[in-house]
CSV table of C-alpha atoms and ligand atoms in Angstrom, one decimal:
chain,number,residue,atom,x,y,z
A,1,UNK,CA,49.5,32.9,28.5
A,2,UNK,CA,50.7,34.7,25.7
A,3,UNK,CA,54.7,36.7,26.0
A,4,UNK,CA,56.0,39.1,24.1
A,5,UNK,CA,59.3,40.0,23.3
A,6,UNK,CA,61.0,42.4,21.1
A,7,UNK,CA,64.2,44.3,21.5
A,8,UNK,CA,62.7,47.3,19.8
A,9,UNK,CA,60.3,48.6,22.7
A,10,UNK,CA,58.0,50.4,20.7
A,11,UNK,CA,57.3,47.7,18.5
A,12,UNK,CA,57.1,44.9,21.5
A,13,UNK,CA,54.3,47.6,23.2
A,14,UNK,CA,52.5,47.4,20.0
A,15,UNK,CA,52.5,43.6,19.3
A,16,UNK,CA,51.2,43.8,23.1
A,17,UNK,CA,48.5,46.3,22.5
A,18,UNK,CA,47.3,44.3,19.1
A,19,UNK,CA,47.3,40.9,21.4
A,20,UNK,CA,45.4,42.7,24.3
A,21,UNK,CA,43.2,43.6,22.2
A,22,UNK,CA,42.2,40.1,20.7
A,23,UNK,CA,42.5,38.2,23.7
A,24,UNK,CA,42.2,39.9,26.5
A,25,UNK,CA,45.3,41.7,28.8
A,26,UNK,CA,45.2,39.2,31.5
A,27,UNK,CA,46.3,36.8,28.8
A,28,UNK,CA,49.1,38.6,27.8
A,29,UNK,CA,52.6,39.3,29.1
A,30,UNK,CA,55.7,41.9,28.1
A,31,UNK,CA,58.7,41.3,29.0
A,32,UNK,CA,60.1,41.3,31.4
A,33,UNK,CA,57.8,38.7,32.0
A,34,UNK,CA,55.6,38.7,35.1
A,35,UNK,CA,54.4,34.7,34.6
A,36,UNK,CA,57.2,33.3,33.0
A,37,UNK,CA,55.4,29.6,33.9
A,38,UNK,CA,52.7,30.2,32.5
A,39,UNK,CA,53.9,31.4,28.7
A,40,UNK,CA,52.9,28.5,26.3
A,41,UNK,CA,53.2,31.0,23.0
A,42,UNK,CA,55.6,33.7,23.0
A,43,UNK,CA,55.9,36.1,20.2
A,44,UNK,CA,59.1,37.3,19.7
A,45,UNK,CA,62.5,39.2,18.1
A,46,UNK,CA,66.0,38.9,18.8
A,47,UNK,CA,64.8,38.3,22.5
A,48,UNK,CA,68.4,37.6,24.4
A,49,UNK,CA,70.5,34.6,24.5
A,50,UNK,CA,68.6,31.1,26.1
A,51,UNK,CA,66.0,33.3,27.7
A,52,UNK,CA,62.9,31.6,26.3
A,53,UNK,CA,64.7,28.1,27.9
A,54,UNK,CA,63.8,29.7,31.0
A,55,UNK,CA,60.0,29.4,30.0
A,56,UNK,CA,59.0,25.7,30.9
A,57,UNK,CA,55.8,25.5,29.5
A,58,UNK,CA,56.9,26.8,26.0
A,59,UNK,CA,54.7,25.3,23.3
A,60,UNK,CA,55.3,27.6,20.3
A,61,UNK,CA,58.2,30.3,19.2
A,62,UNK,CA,56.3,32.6,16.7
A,63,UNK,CA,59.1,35.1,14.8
A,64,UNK,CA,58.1,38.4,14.9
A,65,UNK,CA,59.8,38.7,11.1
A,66,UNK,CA,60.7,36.1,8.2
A,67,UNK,CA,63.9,35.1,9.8
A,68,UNK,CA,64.3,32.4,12.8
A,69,UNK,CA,68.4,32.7,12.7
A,70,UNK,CA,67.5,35.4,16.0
A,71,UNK,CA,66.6,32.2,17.5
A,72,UNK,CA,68.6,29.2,16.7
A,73,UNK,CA,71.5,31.8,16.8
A,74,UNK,CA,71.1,32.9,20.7
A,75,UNK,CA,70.3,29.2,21.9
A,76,UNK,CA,66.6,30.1,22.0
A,77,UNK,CA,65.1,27.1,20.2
A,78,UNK,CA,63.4,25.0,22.8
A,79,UNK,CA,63.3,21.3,22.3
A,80,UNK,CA,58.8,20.9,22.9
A,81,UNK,CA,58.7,24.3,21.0
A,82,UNK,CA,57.7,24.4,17.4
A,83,UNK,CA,58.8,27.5,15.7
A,84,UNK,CA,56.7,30.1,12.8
A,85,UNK,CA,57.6,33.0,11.1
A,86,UNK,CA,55.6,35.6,9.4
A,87,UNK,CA,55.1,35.1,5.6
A,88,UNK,CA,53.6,38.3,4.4
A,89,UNK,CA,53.3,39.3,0.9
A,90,UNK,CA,53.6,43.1,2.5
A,91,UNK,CA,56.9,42.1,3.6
A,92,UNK,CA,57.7,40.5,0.3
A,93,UNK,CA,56.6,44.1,-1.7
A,94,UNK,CA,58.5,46.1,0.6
A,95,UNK,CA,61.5,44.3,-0.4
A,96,UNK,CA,61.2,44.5,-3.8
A,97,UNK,CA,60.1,48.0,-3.7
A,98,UNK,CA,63.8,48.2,-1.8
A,99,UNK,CA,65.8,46.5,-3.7
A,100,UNK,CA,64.7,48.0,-6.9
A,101,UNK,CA,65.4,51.6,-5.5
A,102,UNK,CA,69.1,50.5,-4.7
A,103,UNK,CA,69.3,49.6,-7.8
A,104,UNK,CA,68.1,52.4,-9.8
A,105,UNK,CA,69.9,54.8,-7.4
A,106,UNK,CA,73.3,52.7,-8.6
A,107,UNK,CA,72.1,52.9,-12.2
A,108,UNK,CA,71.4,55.9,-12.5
A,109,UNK,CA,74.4,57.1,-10.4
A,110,UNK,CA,72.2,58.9,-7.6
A,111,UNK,CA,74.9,58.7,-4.7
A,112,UNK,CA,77.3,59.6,-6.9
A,113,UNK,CA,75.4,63.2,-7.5
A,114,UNK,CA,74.6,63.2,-4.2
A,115,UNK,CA,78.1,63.4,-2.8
A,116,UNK,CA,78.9,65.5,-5.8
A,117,UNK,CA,76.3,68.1,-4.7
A,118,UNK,CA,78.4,68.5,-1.0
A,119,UNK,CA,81.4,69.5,-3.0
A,120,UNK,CA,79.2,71.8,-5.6
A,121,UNK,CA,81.0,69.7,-8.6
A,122,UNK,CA,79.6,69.4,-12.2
A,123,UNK,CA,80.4,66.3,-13.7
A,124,UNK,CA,78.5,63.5,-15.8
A,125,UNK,CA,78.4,59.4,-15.1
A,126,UNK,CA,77.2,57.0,-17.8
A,127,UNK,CA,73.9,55.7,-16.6
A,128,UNK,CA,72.6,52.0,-17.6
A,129,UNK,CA,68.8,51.2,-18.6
A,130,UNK,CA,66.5,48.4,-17.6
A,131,UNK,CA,66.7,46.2,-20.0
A,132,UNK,CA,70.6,45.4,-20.2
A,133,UNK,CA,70.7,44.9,-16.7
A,134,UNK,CA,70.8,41.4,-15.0
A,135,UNK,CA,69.8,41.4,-11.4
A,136,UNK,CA,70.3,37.5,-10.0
A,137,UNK,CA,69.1,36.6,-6.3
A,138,UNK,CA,70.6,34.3,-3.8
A,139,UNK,CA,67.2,32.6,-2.2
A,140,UNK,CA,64.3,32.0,-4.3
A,141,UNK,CA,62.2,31.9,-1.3
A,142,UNK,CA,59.0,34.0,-0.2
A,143,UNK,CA,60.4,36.9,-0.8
A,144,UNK,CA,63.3,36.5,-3.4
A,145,UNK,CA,60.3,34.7,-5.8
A,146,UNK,CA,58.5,38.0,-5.4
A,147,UNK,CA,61.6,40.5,-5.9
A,148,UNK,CA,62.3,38.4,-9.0
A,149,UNK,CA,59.0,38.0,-10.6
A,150,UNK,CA,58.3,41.8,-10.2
A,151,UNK,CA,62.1,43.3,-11.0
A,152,UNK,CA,61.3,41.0,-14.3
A,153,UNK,CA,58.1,42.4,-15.3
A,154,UNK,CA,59.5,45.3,-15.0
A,155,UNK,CA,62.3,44.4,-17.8
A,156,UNK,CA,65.3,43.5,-15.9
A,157,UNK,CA,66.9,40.4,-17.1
A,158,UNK,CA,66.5,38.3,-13.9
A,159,UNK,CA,68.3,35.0,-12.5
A,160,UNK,CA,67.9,33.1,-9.1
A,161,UNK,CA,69.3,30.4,-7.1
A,162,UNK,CA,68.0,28.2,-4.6
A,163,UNK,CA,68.4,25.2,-3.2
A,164,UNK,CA,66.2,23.1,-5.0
A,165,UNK,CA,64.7,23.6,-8.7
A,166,UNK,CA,62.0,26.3,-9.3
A,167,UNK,CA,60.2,27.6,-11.9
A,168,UNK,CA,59.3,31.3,-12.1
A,169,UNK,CA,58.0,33.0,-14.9
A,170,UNK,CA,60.5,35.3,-16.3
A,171,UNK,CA,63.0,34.2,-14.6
A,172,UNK,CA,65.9,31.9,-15.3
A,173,UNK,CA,66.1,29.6,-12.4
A,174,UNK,CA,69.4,28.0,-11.1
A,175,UNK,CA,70.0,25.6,-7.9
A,176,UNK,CA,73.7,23.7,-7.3
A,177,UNK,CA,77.4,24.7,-7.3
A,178,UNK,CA,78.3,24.7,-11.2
A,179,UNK,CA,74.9,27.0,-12.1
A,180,UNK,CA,75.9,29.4,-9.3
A,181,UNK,CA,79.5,29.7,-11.2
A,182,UNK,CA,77.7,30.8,-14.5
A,183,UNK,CA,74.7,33.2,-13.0
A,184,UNK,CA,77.1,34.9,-10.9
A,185,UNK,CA,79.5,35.4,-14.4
A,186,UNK,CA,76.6,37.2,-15.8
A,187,UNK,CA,75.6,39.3,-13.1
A,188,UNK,CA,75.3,43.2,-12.7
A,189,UNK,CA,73.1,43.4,-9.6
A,190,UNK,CA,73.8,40.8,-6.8
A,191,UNK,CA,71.1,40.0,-3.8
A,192,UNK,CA,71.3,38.5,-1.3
A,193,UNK,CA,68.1,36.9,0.2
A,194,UNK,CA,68.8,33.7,1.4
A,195,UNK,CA,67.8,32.8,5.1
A,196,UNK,CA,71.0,32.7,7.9
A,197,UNK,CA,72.2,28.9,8.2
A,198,UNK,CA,74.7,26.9,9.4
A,199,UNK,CA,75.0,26.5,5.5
A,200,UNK,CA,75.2,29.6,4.4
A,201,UNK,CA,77.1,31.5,6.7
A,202,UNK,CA,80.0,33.3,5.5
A,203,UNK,CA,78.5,32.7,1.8
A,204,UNK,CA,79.4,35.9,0.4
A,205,UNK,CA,83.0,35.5,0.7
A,206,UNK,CA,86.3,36.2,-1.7
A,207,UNK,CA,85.6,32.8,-4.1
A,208,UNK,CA,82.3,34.1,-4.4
A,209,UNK,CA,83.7,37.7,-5.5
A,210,UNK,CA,86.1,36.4,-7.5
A,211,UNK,CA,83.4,34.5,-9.9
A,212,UNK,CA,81.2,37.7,-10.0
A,213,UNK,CA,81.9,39.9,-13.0
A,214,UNK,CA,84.4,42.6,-12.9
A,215,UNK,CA,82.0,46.0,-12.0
A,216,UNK,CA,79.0,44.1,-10.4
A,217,UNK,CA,77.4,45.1,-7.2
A,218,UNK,CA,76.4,43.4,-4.0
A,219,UNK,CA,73.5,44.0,-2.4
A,220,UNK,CA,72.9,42.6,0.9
A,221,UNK,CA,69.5,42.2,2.5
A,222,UNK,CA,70.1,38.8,4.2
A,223,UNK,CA,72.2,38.9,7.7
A,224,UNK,CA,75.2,40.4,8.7
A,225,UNK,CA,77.0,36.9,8.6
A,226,UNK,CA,76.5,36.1,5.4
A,227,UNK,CA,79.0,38.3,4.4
A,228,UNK,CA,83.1,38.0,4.8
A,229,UNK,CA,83.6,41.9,5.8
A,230,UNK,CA,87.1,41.8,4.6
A,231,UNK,CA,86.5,39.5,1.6
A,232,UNK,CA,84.3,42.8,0.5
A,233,UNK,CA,86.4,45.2,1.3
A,234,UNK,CA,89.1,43.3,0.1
A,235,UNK,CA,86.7,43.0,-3.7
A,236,UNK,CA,85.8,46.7,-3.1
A,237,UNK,CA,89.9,47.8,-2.9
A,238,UNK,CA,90.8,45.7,-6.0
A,239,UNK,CA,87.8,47.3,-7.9
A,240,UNK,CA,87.1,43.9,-9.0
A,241,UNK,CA,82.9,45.2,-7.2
A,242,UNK,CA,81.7,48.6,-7.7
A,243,UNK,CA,80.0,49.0,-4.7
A,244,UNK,CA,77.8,47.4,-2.4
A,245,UNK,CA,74.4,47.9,-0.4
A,246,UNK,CA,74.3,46.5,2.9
A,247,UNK,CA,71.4,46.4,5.0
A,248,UNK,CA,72.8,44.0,7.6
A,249,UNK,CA,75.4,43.1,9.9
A,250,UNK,CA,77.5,40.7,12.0
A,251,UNK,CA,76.7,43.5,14.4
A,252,UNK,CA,73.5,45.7,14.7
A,253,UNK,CA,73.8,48.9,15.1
A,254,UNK,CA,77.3,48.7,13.3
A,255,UNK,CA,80.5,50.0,15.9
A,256,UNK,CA,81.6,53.0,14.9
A,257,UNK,CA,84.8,52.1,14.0
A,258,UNK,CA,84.1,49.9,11.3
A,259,UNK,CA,85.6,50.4,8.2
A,260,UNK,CA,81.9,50.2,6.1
A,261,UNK,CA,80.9,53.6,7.4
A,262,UNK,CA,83.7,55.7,5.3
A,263,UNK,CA,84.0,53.8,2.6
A,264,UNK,CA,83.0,55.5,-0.2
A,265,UNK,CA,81.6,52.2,-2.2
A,266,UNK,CA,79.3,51.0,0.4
A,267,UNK,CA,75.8,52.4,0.4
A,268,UNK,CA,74.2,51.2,4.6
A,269,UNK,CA,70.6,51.3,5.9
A,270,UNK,CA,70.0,50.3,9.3
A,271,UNK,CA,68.2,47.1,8.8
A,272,UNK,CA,65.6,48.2,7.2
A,273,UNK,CA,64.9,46.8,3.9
A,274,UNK,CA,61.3,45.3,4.6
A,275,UNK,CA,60.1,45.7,8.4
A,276,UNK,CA,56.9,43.6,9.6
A,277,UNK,CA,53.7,45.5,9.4
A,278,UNK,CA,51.8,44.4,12.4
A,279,UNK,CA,48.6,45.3,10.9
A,280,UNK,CA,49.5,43.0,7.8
A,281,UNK,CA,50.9,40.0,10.0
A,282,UNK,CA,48.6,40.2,12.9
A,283,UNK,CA,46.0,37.8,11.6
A,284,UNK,CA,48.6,34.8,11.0
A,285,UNK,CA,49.9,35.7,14.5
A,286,UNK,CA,46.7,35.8,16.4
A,287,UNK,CA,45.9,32.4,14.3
A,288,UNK,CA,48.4,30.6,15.8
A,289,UNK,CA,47.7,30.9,19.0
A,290,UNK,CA,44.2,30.0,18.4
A,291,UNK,CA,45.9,26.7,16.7
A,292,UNK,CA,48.2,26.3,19.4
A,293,UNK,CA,45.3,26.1,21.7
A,294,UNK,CA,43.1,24.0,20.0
A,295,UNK,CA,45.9,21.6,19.3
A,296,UNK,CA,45.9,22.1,15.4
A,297,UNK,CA,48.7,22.1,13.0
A,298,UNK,CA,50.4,25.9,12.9
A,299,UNK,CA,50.8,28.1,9.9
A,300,UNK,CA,54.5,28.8,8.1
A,301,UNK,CA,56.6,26.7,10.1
A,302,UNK,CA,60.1,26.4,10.6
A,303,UNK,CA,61.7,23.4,9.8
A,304,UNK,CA,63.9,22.2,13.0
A,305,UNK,CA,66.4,20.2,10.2
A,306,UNK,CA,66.8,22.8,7.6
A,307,UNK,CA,67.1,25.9,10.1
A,308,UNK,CA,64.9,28.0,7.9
B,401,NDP,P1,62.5,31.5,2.6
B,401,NDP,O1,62.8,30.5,3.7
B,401,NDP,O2,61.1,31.5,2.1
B,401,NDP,O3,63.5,31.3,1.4
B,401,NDP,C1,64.8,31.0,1.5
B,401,NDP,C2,65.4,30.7,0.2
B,401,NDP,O4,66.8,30.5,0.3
B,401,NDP,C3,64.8,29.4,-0.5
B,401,NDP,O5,64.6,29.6,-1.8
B,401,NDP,C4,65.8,28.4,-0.2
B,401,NDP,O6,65.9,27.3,-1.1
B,401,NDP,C5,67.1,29.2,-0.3
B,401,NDP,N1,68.2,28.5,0.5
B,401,NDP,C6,68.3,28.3,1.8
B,401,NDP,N2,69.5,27.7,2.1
B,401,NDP,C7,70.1,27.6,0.9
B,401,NDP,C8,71.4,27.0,0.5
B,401,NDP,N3,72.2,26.5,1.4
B,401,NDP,N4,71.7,27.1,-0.8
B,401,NDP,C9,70.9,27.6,-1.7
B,401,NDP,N5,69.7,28.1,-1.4
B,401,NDP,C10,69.3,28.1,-0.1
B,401,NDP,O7,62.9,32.9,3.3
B,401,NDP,P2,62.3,34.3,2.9
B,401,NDP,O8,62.3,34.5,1.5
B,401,NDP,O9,61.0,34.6,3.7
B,401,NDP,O10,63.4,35.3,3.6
B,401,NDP,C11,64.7,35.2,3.3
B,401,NDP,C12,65.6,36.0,4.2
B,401,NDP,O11,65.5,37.4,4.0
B,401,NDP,C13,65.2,35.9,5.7
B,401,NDP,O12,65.7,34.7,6.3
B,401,NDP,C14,65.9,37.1,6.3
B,401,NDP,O13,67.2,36.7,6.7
B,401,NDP,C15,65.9,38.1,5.2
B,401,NDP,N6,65.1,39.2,5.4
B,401,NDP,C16,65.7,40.4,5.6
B,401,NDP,C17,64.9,41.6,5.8
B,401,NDP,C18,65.5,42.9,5.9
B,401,NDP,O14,64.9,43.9,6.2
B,401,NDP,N7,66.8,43.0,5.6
B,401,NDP,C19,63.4,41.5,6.0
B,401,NDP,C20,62.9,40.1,5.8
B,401,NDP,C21,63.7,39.1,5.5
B,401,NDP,P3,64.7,26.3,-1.2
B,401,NDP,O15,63.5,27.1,-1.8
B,401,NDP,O16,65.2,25.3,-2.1
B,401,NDP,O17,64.4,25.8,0.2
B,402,OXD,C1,63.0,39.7,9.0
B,402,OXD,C2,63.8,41.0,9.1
B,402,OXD,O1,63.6,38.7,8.9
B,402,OXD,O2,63.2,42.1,9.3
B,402,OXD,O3,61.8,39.8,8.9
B,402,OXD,O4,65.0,40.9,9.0
């Protein structure tokens, strides 16, 4: 038996649908689940604390997205269970198509107008171009490799760092503590794209700030936890950033009290950056659960060690 869950209904009804539809509704169960027993693959996203330890006959924890921290954070990783994510290079487009319009809306000082517009002001902002502009990505991964490779064809002087070596055309590749000092000294454009970890919780933090250039700009497209909400504020005050995107948080949807939603250098979007496109990440989904039951190895696992 097949479960779904996802804490957005619509999209939980349509991951059922698509599953129905390959292999048959009896095989299938929404939550809340009707043969909890009898669910040996369960699709899933942000599904609630320990609830798939209630499933005893778990065999395999496929992420409805590219990040598994929805399910080491809420206690949901099962010791028999293997756990995938989607890799999609629709999901990896998306998010340079994204980040690239954050950008350019900095750049070219589009907010700025924008508010300007509410007050019916006239006034003029410098605007940069491409090609003095250095965009640098935390996370070389799927998708920062893509968002670098493409934000580099497109002229942008580009840097990343991950945790180990890589080499991507046009791009100038770092991975360790001293090269982070340096890329982050020449930065303009910060992003954030590294997977949630025990490692790199609270990452973006006020040492961080502090070795990014005077004037840069944080973009967030990670988690919520990655970032020290105070630390940026703190950066945002001093004017030592500009401004900063943020497309996740420690809490989703943010409380209305929190100090992001006034501030007038923070840019938010509801989590949005890059959603998964069932009809894109069906196929690798539906695969799975034919390799689950025919005992074969699964596609994009998760390593238990690393977290990501
Ligand atoms: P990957 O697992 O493919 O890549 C992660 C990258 O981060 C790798 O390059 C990895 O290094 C690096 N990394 C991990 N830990 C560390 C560390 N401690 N120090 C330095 N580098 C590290 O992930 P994806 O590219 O698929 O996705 C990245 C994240 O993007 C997701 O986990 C999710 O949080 C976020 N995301 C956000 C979305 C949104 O809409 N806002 C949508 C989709 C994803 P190495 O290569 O050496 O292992
Ligand atoms: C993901 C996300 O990880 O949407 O896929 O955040």
């Amino acid at each position: 038996m097949i479960g779904v869950y996802c804490n957005r209904t619509k999209i939980g009804e349509s991951w059922f649908r698509a599953l129905a539809e390959e292999f048959g509704e009896d095989q299938v169960d929404l939550y809340p689940f009707t043969y909890p027993d009898a669910i040996e693959f369960i699709a899933c996203w942000k599904a609630p604390h320990r609830l798939l330890q209630t499933l005893p006959n778990l065999k395999v924890i496929q992420s409805l997205g590219a990040g598994v921290d929805h399910i080491f954070d809420r206690d949901n990783a099962v010791e028999q269970a293997m756990i995938a994510r989607i890799i999609d290079p629709q999901l990896s487009v998306d998010m340079y198509e994204f980040a690239l319009a954050t950008i350019l809306a900095d750049m070219k000082r589009l907010t700025f107008y924008r508010d300007q517009q509410k007050e019916k002001q006239w006034k003029e902002r410098r605007y940069s171009t491409i090609p003095n502009k250095v965009v640098s990505i935390l996370g070389l991964g799927v998708i920062g490799s893509i968002v670098a490779q493409k934000l580099s064809v497109l002229g942008f002087q580009v840097k990343g760092w991950s945790r180990s070596e890589k080499k991507i055309d046009g791009v100038e590749c770092f991975s360790g503590e001293a090269d982070l000092t340096h890329m982050l000294s020449q930065t303009d454009y910060l992003l954030n794209l590294l997977p949630l970890t025990n490692d790199t919780r609270g990452f973006l933090n006020q040492s961080l700030f502090e070795k990014m250039k005077k004037g840069s700009y944080l973009i967030n497209l990670g988690r919520g936890p990655h970032l020290v909400d105070e630390d940026l504020l703190t950066a945002l005050d001093q004017e030592h950033l500009s401004g900063a995107c943020l497309d996740v948080f420690h809490e989703e949807p943010l409380d209305k009290e929190h100090s992001f939603w006034e501030h007038p250098k923070v840019f938010m979007t509801p989590h949005i950056a890059s959603i998964t496109n069932i009809e894109t990440a069906r196929k690798q989904v539906f695969e799975n659960i034919r390799r689950m039951r025919e005992g074969r190895e699964l596609l994009n696992v998760v390593s238990m060690e690393r977290g990501y």
